[in-house]
Each structure stands twice: as structure tokens, then as C-alpha cells.
Coordinates of C-alpha atoms in Angstrom, one line a residue:
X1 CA -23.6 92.7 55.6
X2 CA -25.2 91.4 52.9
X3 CA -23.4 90.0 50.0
X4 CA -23.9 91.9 46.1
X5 CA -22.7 89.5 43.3
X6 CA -23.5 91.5 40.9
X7 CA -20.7 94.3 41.4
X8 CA -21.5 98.1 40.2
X9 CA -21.9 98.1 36.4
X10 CA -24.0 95.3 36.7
X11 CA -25.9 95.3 33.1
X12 CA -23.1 97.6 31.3
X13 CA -21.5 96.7 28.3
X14 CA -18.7 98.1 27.0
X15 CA -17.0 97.2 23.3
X16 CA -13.7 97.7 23.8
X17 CA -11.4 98.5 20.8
X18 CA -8.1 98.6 22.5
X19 CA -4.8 97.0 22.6
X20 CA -1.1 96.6 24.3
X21 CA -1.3 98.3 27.6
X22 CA -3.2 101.8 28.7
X23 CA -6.5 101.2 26.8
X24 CA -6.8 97.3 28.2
X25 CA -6.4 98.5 31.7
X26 CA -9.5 100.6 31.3
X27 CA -11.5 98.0 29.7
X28 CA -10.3 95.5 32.8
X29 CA -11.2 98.2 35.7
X30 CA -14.7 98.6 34.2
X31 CA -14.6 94.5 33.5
X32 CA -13.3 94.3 37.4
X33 CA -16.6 96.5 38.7
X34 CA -18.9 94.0 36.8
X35 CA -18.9 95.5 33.3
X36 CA -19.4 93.1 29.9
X37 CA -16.4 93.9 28.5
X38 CA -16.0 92.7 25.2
X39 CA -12.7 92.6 23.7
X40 CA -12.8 93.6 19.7
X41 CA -9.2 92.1 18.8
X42 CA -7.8 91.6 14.7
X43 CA -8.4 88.0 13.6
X44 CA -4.6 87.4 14.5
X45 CA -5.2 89.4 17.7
X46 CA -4.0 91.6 20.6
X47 CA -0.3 91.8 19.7
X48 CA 0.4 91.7 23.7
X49 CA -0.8 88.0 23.8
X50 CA 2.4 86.7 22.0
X51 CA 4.9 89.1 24.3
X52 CA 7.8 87.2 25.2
X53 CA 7.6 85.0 28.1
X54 CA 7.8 81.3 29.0
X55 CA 4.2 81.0 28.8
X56 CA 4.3 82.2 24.9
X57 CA 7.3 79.6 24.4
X58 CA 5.1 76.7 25.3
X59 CA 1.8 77.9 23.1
X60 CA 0.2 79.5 26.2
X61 CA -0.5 83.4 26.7
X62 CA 1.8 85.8 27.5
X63 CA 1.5 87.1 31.8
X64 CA 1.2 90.7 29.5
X65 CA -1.9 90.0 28.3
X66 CA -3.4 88.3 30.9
X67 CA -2.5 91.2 33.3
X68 CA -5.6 93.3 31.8
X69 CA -8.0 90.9 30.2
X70 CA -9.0 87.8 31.9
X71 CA -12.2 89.2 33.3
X72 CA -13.3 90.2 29.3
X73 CA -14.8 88.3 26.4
X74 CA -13.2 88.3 22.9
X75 CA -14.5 88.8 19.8
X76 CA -12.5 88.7 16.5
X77 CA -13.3 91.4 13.5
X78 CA -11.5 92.4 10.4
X79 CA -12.9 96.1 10.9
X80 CA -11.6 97.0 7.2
X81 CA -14.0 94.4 5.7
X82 CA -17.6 95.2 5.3
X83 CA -19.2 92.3 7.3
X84 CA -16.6 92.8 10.0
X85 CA -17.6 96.4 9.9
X86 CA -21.0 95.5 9.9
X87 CA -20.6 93.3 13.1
X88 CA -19.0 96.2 14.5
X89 CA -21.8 98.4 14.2
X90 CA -24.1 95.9 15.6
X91 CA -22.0 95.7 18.7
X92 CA -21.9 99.0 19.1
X93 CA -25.6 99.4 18.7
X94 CA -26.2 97.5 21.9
X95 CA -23.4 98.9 24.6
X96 CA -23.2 101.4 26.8
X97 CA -19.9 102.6 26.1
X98 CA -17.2 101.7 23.2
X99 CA -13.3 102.6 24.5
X100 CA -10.2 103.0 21.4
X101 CA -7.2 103.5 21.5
X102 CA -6.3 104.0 18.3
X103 CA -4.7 107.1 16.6
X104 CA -7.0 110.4 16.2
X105 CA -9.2 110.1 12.5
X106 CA -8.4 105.9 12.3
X107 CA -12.2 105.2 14.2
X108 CA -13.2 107.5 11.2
X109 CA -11.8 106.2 8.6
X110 CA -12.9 102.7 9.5
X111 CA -16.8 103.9 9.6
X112 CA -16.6 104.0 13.6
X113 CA -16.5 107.2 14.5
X114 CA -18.5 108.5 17.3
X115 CA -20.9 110.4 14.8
X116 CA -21.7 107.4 13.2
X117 CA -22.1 105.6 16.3
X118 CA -23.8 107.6 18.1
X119 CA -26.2 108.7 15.7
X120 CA -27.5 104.8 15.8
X121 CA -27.1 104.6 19.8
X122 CA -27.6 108.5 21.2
X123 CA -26.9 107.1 24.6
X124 CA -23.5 105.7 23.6
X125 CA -20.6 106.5 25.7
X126 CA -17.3 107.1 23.2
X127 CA -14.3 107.1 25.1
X128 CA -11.1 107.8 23.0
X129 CA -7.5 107.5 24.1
X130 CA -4.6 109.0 22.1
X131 CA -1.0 109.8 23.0
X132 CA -1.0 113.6 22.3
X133 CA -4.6 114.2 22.0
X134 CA -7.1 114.9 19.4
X135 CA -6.1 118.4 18.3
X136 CA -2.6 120.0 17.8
X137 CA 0.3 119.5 15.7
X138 CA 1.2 116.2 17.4
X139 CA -2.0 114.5 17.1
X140 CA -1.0 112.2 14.5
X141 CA 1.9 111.1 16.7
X142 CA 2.1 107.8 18.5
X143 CA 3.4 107.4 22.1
X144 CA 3.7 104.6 24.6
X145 CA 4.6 105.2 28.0
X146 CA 8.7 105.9 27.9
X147 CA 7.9 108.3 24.9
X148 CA 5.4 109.9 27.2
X149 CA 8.0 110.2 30.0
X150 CA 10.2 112.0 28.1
X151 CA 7.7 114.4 26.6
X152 CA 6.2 115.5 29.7
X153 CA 9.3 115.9 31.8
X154 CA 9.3 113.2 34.1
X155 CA 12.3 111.9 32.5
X156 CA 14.0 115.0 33.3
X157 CA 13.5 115.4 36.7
X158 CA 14.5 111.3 37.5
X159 CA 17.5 109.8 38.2
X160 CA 20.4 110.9 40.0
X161 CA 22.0 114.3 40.1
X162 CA 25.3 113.5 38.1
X163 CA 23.5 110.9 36.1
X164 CA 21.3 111.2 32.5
X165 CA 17.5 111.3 32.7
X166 CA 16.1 107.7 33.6
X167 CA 12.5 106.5 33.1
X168 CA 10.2 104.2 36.0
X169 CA 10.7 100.9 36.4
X170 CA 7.2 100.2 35.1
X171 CA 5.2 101.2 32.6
X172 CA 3.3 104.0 35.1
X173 CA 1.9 106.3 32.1
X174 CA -0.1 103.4 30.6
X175 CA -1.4 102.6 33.5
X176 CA -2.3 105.6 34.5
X177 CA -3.7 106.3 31.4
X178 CA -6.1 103.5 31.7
X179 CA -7.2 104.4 35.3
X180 CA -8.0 108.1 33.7
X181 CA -9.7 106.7 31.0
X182 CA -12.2 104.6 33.1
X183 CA -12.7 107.5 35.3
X184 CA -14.2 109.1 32.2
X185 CA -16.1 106.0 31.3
X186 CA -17.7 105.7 34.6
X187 CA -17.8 109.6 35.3
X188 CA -19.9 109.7 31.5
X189 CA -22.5 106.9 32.8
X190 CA -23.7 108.8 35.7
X191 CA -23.8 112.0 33.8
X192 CA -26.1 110.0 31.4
X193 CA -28.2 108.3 34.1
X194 CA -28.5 112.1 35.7
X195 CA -30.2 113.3 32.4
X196 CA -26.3 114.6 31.0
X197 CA -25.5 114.8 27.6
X198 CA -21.5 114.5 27.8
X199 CA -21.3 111.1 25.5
X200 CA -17.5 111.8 24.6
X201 CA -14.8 111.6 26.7
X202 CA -10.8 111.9 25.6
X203 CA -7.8 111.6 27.1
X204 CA -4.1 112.1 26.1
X205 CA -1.3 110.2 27.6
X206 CA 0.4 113.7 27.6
X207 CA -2.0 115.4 29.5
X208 CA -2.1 112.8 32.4
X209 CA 1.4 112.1 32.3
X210 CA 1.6 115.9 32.6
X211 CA -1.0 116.1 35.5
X212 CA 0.7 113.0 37.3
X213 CA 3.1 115.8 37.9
X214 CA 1.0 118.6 39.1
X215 CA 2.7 119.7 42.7
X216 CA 5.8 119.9 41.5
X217 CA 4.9 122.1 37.8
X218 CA 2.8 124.1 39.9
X219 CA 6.2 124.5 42.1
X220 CA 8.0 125.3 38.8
X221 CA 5.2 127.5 37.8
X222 CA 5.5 129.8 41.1
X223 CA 9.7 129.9 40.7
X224 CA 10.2 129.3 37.1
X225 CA 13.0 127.3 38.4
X226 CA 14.1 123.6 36.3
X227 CA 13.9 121.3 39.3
X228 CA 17.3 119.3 39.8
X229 CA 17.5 115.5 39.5
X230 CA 17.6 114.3 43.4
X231 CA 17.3 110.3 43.2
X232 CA 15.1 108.7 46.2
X233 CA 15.2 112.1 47.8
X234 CA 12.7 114.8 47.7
X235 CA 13.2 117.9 45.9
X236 CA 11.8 120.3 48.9
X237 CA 11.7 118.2 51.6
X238 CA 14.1 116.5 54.2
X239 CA 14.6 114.0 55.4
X240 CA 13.0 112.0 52.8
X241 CA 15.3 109.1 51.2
X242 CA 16.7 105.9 51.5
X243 CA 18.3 104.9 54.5
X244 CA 20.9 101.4 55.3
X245 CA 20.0 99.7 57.8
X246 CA 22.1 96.9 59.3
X247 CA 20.1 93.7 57.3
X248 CA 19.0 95.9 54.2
X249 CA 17.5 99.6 53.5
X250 CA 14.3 101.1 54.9
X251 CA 12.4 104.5 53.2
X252 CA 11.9 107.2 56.1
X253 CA 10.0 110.7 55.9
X254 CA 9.8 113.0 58.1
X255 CA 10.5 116.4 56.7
X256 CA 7.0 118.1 59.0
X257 CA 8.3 119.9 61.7
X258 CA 6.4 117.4 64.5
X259 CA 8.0 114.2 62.7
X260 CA 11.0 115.9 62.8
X261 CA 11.2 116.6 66.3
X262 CA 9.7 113.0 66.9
X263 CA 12.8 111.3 65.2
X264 CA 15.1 113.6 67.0
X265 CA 13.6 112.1 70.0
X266 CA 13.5 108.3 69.3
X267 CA 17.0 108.6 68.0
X268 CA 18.2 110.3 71.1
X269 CA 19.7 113.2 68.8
X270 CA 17.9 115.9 70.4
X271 CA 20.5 118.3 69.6
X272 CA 19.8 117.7 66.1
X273 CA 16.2 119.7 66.9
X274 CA 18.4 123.0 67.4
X275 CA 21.2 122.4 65.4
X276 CA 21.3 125.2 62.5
X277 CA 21.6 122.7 59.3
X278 CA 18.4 121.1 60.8
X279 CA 16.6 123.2 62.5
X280 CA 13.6 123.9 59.7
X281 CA 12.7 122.1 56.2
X282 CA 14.8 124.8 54.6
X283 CA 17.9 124.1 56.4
X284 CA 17.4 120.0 56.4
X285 CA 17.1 120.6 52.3
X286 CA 20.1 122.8 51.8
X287 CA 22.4 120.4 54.1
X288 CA 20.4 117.3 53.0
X289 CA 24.0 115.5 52.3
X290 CA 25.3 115.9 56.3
X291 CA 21.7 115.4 57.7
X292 CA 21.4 111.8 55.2
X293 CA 24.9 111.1 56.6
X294 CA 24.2 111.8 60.4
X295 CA 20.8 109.5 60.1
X296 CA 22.5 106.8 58.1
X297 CA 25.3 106.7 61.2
X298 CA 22.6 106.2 63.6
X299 CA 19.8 103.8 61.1
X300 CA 22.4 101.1 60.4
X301 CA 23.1 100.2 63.9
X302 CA 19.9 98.3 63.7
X303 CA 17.7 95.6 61.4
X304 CA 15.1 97.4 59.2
X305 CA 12.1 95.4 61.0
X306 CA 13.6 97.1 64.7
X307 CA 13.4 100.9 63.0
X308 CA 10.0 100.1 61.4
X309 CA 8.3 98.8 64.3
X310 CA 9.7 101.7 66.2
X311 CA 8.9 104.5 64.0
X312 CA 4.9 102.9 63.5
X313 CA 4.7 103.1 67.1
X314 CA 5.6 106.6 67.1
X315 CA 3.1 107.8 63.9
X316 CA 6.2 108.3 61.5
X317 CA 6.0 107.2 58.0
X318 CA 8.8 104.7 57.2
X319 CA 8.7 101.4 54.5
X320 CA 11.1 98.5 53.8
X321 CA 12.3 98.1 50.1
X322 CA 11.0 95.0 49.1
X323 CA 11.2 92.9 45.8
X324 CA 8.3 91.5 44.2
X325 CA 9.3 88.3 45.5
X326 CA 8.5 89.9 49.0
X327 CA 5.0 91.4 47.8
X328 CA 3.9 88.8 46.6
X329 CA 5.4 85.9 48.2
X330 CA 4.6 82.4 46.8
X331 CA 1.3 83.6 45.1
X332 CA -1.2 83.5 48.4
X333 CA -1.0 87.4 48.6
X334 CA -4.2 89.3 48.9
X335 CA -2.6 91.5 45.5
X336 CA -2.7 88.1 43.8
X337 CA -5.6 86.3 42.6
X338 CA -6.0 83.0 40.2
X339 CA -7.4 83.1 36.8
X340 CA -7.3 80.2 33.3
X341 CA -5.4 80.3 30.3
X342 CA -6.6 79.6 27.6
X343 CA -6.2 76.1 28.1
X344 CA -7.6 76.5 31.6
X345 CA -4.1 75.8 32.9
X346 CA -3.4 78.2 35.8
X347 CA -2.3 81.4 35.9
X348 CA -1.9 84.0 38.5
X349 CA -2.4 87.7 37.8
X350 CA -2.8 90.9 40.4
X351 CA -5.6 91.3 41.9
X352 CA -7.6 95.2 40.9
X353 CA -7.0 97.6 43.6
X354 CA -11.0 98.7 43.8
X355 CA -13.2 96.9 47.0
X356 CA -16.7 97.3 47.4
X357 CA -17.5 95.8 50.9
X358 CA -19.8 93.5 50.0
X359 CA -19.6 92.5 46.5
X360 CA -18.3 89.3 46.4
X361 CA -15.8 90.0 43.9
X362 CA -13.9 86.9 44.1
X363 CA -16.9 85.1 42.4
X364 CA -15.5 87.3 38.9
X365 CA -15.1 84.9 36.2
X366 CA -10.9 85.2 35.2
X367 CA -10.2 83.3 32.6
X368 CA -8.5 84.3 29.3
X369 CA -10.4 83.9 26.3
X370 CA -9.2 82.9 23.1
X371 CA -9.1 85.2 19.9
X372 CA -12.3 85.3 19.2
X373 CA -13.6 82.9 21.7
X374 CA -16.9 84.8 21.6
X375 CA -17.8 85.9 18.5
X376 CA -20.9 83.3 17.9
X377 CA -22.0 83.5 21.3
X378 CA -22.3 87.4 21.4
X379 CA -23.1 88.0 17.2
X380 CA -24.8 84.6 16.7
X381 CA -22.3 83.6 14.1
X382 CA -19.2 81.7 14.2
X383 CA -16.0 83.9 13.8
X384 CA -15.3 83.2 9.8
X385 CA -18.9 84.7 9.0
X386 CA -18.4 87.6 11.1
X387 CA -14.8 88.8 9.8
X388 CA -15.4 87.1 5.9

């Protein structure tokens, strides 16, 4: 196979206007596929690059930042004064696509908005992300992620049955946000290159956090009944939790009648296959407490590694619980890969998830640039002409 180092958007450019979380993830998938992404920060820049951490304590970069921008380039504007605005423009005027995250009418009132830019690039691509979207009564509002759990329901329907509402352990809106909001970029540039005329893509951290959710609305949708909070169970499916095992806890599905019978089987319970609390998905859910306390007699007899390697075998779908210590080891994982500071000291971030077999990906430039590390080399200027 031959080797492609040029990746797929190869000769895109995209001016990205975002900050924080959701709206840098974008901008670092497209960076990630071979995009110029260039990072349009305020002369005191991204607020994420201070975010507490070690690092920050000893006048380095926060992991925050770098988690979503070592593959860009930075360039620092004051967009509210007339020769940053003007540099603005002119960035704009050559780039495929310009992402924002800012609030619905600020792009406007800053001379930016996708009128004005596209009327001076018609093949522009204006991608705009906003919490609640560009219409409605909350449009004005601003969100990040545990404000979007709670609006869309996730909050609701997570955490345990006699416990309150609880939220992800990660940030998973934002993120997902960003994934959504490349999608469009990406989906917008082939439309274009097909002779399309779609130059404007939104997206609301509502509506994906909302969509994130869409088998079990459309559930809610058919019964019009509130889902209960179940913990690490499933809400229609059994057996489908955590599990002890005798050195730690493993995850195990296998609420489908043939996995079912399968773990009947290997666990020599057969008469679990007829018994009437288990004998169908319907059953197994309405007596999930005695069927989770029959499998945890039998799954803590042995280590986790013993029931994984014997339920692979067998095509059932089981995982250990590991700690991000255990995913990623000592930093030699395949998720991890090495990038600069500022500085060019070292600094480890996670590799992104997309692989084109071959592009040599690994040849990406990852290094963290500086506020406004590249505002001569891409405006010809030095940084205090551009933003004075």
C-alpha cells in the first residue's frame, strides 16, 4: 500500500473562531484529516490555555488546551478593533471554511457575519455552533455541556434509582458537539465540490445532546412513559450491568435471546433458560434484581480475565472496568500520541479516533503554538500591527 502524507483535506483551510471545548474539537478533527486550521484566539487568548493544571503552575499550557489544538496554527486579533477586523476579513477571504462558536448575532455585530463573508468568498463554508440554536426564545442563552445535560434529559434519566440526577463523567456534549459540527464542515465541502450551494451549516448543543438520545425518546415517544433512573443497567434489557468478579468487576450483555441461552450454557445454569423470571427479555427486566443476584453468585467465583476470555470465545459481549491508568498505561498506548509545548517540552495528548489506511498520519505536525505564534507568517505582519 502506498503511503498518502498529505491526509484528506489536503489544501483546506479553515479559520477557526472557537474557544473552551466543543468548537476546538471540530477545528482539531478537520486539523487531524490534514486541514490548515488556524486558530483566531483574543490577544490574551483561548481561556482553556490557563485551566488549572500542573503544567499552567509552571508557565507551561494547560493538558485542556492541548487536548484540541496542537495540530493548529494561532493567530492573535482584537476583532473589535478595525485593523484586527480588517485581518479578519482577509483571513476569511482565503479559506474554505470559517467555524464560531460564539453566541447567535455576536459574528454580526463584529462585521463577521456569514453575509458579509460570504458575499467576499461565495464558496465560503460558515459553520456556527450555539448552545440552543439560532432561532427560539433561548437563543441568546449560553450552555456548556452539564447545562446541556440537564436541558435535554440526560441528566434525568442517569444515576441510580433512589439517587438525584447525575451528569457523565466527561464532558460528552462538547465533544459531541464538535464531532457534529465537523460532520457539517466536511459534509458542506463535498456538497460544494458536487456543484451544492449549502454554504451554512448550524448546530445546537441541544439538538445533538437531544439526538445523542434518540432510541430511547423514540421509546418514550411510542409509550409516553418517563424512563426510570437504572444505574449501569439497561432500561429494556437484561442482563446488562455490572457484574463482581473475584479480582475486580467485569460489564456483561447478553439480553438477545441466543446470548442468553449461550451464558445459560457456559455457566452450567441451564435451568435458568426455562425458569419463568428469565425465560424472555421481558421477564429478565421485570426480575432484573434476582437474575443480577443469581449471575453475581456464579461471576465472582472467578478473576475478570477467566470470564472475559471465556465469554470472547463464545461471541458474548463482556468488558473489564478499567481506569485511565489501565487505557493508557505509561503513555505507549496506541490512543496516546506525543506532541510540544510551547516550549517544545513534551507533552502527551490522545491520539484522534479517525484512520485512513495509508496516510501516514503520524508525520502530523503536534505542537502547541503560542498566542499568536502565527500571525506574521500567515498575514505578513507581526502580531501588534495586526491587532493595533
Amino acid at each position: 500500500m502506498s503511503t498518502d502524507l498529505s491526509g484528506p483535506l489536503a489544501g483546506h483551510r479553515i479559520i477557526d473562531f472557537t474557544r473552551l471545548i466543543a468548537g476546538p474539537c471540530a477545528g482539531d478533527l478537520l486539523a487531524a484529516m490534514g486541514a490548515d486550521v488556524i486558530k483566531v484566539e483574543d490577544v490574551t487568548g483561548d481561556p482553556m490555555r490557563n485551566a488549572r493544571s500542573r503544567r499552567v503552575a509552571r508557565g507551561l499550557t494547560a493538558p485542556s488546551f492541548a487536548a484540541y489544538n496542537v495540530h493548529k496554527r494561532s493567530v492573535a486579533l482584537d476583532l473589535k478593533d478595525p485593523a484586527g477586523h480588517a485581518a479578519a476579513l482577509r483571513l476569511c477571504d482565503g479559506a474554505d471554511a470559517v467555524l464560531s462558536s460564539f453566541r447567535p448575532g455576536v459574528l454580526e455585530r463584529l462585521g463577521l457575519g456569514a453575509d458579509v463573508l460570504r458575499a467576499r468568498n461565495p464558496r465560503l463554508v460558515v459553520a456556527r455552533l450555539s448552545a440552543f440554536g439560532e432561532s427560539g426564545p433561548d437563543r441568546d442563552r449560553g450552555g456548556v455541556d452539564i447545562v446541556m445535560q440537564a436541558e435535554s434529559g440526560l441528566m434525568a434519566v442517569t444515576g441510580e434509582a433512589d439517587g438525584p440526577p447525575v451528569k457523565t463523567g466527561v464532558p460528552i456534549i462538547d465533544a459531541a458537539s464538535g464531532y457534529v459540527l465537523a460532520l457539517g464542515v466536511v459534509s458542506a465541502l463535498l456538497g460544494r465540490e458536487r456543484g451544492g450551494h449549502l454554504r451554512e451549516v448550524t448546530v445546537s448543543m441541544l439538538d445533538v445532546a437531544v439526538h445523542l438520545q434518540a432510541q430511547p425518546l423514540a421509546e418514550y415517544l411510542d409509550s409516553r412513559q418517563e424512563p426510570e433512573r437504572v444505574g449501569n443497567q439497561a432500561p429494556y434489557a437484561a442482563p446488562a450491568d455490572v457484574f463482581p468478579a473475584a479480582d475486580g468487576a467485569l460489564v456483561l450483555s447478553a439480553h438477545l435471546p441466543q446470548h442468553w441461552t449461550r451464558l445459560c450454557e457456559l455457566l452450567d445454569r441451564r435451568e435458568w433458560i426455562d425458569d419463568p423470571r428469565f425465560h424472555d427479555v421481558g421477564a429478565r427486566v421485570a426480575n432484573r434484581e434476582a437474575l443480577s443476584a443469581a449471575l453475581a453468585e456464579v461471576l465472582r467465583t472467578r478473576p475478570v480475565g477467566y470470564w472475559l476470555d471465556l465469554f470472547a470465545a463464545a461471541g458474548l459481549t463482556a468488558g473489564r472496568i478499567r481506569t485511565y491508568r489501565e487505557v493508557v498505561g505509561d503513555g505507549t498506548s496506541a490512543f496516546v500520541v506525543d506532541a510540544r509545548d510551547v516550549d517544545s517540552s513534551p507533552i502527551q495528548v490522545v491520539r484522534p479516533p479517525l484512520r485512513f489506511p495509508g496516510w501516514a498520519d503520524d508525520l502530523l505536525p503536534r505542537q502547541i503554538p503560542r498566542t499568536g505564534e502565527h500571525t506574521g507568517e500567515v498575514l505578513g505582519h507581526t502580531t501588534k500591527e495586526a491587532v493595533a
